[in-house]
mmCIF file of C-alpha atoms in Angstrom:
data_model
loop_
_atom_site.group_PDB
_atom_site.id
_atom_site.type_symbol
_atom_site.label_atom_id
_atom_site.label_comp_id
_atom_site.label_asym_id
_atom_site.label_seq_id
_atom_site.Cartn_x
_atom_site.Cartn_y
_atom_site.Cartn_z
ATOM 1 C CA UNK A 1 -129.774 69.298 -0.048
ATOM 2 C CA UNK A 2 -126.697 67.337 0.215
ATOM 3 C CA UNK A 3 -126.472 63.946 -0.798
ATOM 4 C CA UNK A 4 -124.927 60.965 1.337
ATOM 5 C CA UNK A 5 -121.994 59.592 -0.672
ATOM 6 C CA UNK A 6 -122.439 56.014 0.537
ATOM 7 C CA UNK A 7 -121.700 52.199 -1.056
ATOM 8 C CA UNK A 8 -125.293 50.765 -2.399
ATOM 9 C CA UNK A 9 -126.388 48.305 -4.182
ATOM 10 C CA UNK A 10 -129.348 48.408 -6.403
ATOM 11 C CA UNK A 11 -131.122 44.993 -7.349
ATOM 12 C CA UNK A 12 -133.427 45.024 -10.386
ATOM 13 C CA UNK A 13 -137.421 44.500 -9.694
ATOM 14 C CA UNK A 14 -138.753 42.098 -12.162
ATOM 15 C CA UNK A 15 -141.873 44.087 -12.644
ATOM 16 C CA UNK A 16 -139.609 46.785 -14.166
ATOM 17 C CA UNK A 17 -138.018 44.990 -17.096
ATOM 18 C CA UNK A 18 -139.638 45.999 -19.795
ATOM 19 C CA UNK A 19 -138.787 50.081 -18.959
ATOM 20 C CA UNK A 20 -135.276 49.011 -18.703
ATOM 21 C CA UNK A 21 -135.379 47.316 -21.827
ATOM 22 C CA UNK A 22 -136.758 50.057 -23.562
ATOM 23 C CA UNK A 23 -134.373 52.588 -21.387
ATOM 24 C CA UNK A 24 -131.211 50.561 -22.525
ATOM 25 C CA UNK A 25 -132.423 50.398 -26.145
ATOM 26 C CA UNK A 26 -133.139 54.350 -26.086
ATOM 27 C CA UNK A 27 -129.437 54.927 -24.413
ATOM 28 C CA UNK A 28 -127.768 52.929 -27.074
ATOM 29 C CA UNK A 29 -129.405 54.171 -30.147
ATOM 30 C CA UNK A 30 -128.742 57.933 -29.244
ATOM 31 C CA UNK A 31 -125.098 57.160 -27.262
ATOM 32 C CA UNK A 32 -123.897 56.612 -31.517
ATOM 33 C CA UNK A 33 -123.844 60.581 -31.990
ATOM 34 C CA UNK A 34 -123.183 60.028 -35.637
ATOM 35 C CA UNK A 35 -121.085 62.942 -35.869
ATOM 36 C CA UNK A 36 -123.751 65.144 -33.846
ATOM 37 C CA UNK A 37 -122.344 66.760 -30.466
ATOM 38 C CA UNK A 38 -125.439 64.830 -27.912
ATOM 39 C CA UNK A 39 -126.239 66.363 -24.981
ATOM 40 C CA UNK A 40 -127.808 64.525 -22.246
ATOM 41 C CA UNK A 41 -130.167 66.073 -19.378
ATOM 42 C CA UNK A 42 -132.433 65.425 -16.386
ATOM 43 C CA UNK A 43 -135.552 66.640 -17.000
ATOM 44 C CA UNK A 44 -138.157 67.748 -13.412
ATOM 45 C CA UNK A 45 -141.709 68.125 -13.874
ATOM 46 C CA UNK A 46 -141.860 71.026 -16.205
ATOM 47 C CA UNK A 47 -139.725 71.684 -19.369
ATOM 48 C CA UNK A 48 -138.315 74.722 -17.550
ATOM 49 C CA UNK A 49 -136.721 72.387 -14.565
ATOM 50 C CA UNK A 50 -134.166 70.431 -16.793
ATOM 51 C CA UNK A 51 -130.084 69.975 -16.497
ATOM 52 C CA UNK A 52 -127.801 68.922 -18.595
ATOM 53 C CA UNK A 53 -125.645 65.793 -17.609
ATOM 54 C CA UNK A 54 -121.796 65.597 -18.712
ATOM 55 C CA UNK A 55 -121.125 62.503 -20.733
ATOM 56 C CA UNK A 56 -119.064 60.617 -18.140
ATOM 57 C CA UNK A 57 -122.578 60.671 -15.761
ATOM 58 C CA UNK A 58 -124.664 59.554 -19.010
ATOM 59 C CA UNK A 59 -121.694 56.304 -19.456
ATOM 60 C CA UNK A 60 -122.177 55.712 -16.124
ATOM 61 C CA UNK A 61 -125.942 55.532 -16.046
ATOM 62 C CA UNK A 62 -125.829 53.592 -19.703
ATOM 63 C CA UNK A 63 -123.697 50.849 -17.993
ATOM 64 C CA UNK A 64 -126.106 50.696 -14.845
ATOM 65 C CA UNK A 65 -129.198 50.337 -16.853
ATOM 66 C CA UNK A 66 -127.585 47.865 -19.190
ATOM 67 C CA UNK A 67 -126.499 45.980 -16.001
ATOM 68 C CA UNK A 68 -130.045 45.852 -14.345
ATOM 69 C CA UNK A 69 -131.213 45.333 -17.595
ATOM 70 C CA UNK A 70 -129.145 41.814 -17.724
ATOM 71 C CA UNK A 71 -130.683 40.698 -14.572
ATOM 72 C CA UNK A 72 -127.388 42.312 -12.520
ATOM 73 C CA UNK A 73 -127.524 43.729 -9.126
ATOM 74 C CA UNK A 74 -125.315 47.346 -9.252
ATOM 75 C CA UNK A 75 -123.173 48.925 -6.765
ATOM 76 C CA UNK A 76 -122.375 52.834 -6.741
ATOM 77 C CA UNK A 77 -118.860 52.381 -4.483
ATOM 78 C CA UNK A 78 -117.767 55.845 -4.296
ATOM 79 C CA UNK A 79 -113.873 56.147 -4.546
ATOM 80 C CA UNK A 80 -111.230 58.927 -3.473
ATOM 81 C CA UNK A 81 -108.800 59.667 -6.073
ATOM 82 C CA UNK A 82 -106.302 58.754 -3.395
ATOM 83 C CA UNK A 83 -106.232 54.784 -2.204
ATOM 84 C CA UNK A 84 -104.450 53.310 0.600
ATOM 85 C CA UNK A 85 -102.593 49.974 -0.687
ATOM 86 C CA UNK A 86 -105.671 48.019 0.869
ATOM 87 C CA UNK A 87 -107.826 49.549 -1.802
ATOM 88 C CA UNK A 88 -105.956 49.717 -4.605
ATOM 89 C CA UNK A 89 -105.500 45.850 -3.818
ATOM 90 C CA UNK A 90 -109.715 45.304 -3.582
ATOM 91 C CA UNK A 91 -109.733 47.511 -6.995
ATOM 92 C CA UNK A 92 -107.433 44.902 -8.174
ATOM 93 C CA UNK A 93 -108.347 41.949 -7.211
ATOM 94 C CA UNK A 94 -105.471 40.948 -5.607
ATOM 95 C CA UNK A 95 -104.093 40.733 -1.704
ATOM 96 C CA UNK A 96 -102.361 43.982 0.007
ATOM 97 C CA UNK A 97 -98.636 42.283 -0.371
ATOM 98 C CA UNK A 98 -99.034 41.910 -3.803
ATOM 99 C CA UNK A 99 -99.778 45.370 -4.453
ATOM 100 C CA UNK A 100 -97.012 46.396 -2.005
ATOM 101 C CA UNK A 101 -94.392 44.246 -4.175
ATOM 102 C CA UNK A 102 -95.719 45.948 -7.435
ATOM 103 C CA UNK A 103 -95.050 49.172 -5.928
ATOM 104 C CA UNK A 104 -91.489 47.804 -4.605
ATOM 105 C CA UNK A 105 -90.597 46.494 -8.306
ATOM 106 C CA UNK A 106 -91.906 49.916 -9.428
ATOM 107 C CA UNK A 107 -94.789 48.561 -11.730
ATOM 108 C CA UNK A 108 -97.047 50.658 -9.723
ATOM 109 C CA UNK A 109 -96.244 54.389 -8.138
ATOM 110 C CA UNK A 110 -97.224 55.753 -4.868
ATOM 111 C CA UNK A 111 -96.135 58.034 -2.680
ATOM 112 C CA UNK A 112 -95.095 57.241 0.923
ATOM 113 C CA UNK A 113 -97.118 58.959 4.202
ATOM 114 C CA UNK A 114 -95.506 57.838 7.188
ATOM 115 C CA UNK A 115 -95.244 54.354 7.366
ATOM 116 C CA UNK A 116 -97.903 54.049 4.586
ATOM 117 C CA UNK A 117 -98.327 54.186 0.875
ATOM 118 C CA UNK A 118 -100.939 56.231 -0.961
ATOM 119 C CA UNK A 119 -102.013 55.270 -4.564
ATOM 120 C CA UNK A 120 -103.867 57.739 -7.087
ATOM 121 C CA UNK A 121 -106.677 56.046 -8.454
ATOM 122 C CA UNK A 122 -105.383 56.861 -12.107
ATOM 123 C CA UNK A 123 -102.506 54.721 -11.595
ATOM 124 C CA UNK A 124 -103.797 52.206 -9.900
ATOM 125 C CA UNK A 125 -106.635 52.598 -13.396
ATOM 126 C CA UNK A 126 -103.785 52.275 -15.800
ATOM 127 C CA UNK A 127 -102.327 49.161 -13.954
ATOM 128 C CA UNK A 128 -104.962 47.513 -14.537
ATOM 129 C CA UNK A 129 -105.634 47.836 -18.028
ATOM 130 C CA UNK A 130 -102.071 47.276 -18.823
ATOM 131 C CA UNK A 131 -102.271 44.009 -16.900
ATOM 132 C CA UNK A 132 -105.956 43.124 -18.895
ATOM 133 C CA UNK A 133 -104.024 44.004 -21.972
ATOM 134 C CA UNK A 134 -100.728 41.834 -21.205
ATOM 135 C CA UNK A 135 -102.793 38.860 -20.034
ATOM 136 C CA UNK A 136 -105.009 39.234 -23.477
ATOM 137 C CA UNK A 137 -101.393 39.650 -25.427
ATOM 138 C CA UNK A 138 -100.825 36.812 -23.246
ATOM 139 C CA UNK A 139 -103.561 34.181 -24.443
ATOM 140 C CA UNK A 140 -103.024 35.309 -27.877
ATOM 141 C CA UNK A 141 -99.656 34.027 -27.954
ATOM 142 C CA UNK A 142 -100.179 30.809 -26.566
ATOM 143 C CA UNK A 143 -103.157 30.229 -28.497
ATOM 144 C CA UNK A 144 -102.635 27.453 -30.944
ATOM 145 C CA UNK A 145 -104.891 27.206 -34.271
ATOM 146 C CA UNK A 146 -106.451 23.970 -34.483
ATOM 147 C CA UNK A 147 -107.541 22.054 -37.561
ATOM 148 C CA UNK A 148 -110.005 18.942 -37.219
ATOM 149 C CA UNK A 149 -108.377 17.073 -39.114
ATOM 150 C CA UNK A 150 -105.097 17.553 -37.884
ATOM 151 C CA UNK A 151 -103.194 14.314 -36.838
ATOM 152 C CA UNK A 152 -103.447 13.978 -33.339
ATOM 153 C CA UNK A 153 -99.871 13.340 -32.491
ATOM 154 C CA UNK A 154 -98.927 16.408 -34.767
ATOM 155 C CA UNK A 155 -101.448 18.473 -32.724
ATOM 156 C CA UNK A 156 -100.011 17.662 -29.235
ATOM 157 C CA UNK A 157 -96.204 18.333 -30.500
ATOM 158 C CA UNK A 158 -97.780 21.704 -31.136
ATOM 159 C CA UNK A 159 -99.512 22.231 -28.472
ATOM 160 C CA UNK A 160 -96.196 21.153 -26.640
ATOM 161 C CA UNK A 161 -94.011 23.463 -28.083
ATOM 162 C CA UNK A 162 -95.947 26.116 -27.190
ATOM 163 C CA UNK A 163 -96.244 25.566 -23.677
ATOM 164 C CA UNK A 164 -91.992 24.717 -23.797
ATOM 165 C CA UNK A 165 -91.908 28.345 -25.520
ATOM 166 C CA UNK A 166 -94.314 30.298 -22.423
ATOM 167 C CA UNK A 167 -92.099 28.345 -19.544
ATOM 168 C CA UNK A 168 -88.808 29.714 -21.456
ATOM 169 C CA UNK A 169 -90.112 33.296 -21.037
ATOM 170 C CA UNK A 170 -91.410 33.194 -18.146
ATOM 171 C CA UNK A 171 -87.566 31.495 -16.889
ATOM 172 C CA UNK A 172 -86.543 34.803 -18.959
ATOM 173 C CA UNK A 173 -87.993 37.083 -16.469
ATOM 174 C CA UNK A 174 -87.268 35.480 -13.809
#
């Protein structure tokens, strides 16, 4: 049997959330291996009819079951490890002209076919964690520690400066 690789979305039934519960409490007490190589299987309806599942599948099914288990609808969106710029751009989370200026500026590689551009889903992977990364390095430096009992006035010179100092870098890289 072959199985239809197809978008779907899964919606959790209420009358199931106490199995899930227990599912996602069973999958997160064993995922901590404590030093022990786990091995993870499907089991059919004898002992004998059982498979072993690689540990990608089992994080994948831990993160569905702890989704449903939240009250979260899940979506299996199967993707090619090539992506036209339209994709990479839905993966993002951005338009298609923004990801074709990141791949003009070079901050993101692909390959030309014809008149288009083809991504690998790796990069496109990595591009996004870098950004998650810069915008969390990004919040961290404009963050400003605040003490109640601060003097107002003193607080919004602070909070001043440090808005002065994230418009001078970002004139910087300009």
């Amino acid at each position: 049997m072959t199985a239809v690789i197809e978008e779907r979305t899964f919606v959790p039934a209420h009358e199931h959330e106490q199995e899930i519960s227990s599912l996602l409490d069973f999958m997160v007490k064993h995922l901590m291996g404590q030093g022990r190589t786990l091995r993870y299987a499907l089991v059919g309806a004898s002992e004998a009819d059982r498979i072993e599942l690689p540990r990608e599948v089992h994080e994948a099914l831990v993160q569905v079951v702890a989704a449903m288990q939240a009250g979260k609808a899940v979506t299996i969106a199967p993707r090619s490890m090539t992506l036209t710029s339209q994709q990479a751009a839905d993966l993002l989370g951005v338009s298609r002209p923004t990801v074709i200026k990141l791949i003009e500026r070079g901050e993101l590689p692909a390959e030309r076919v014809g008149s288009r551009h083809r991504l690998k889903l790796d990069h496109v992977l990595a591009y996004q964690e870098a950004r998650k990364i810069r915008q969390y390095d990004a919040i961290a430096a404009t963050s400003v520690d605040i003490d109640p009992d601060e003097d107002p006035e003193v607080l919004r010179d602070r909070l001043k400066r440090a808005r002065s100092e994230v418009a001078a870098r970002r004139r910087a890289r300009s």
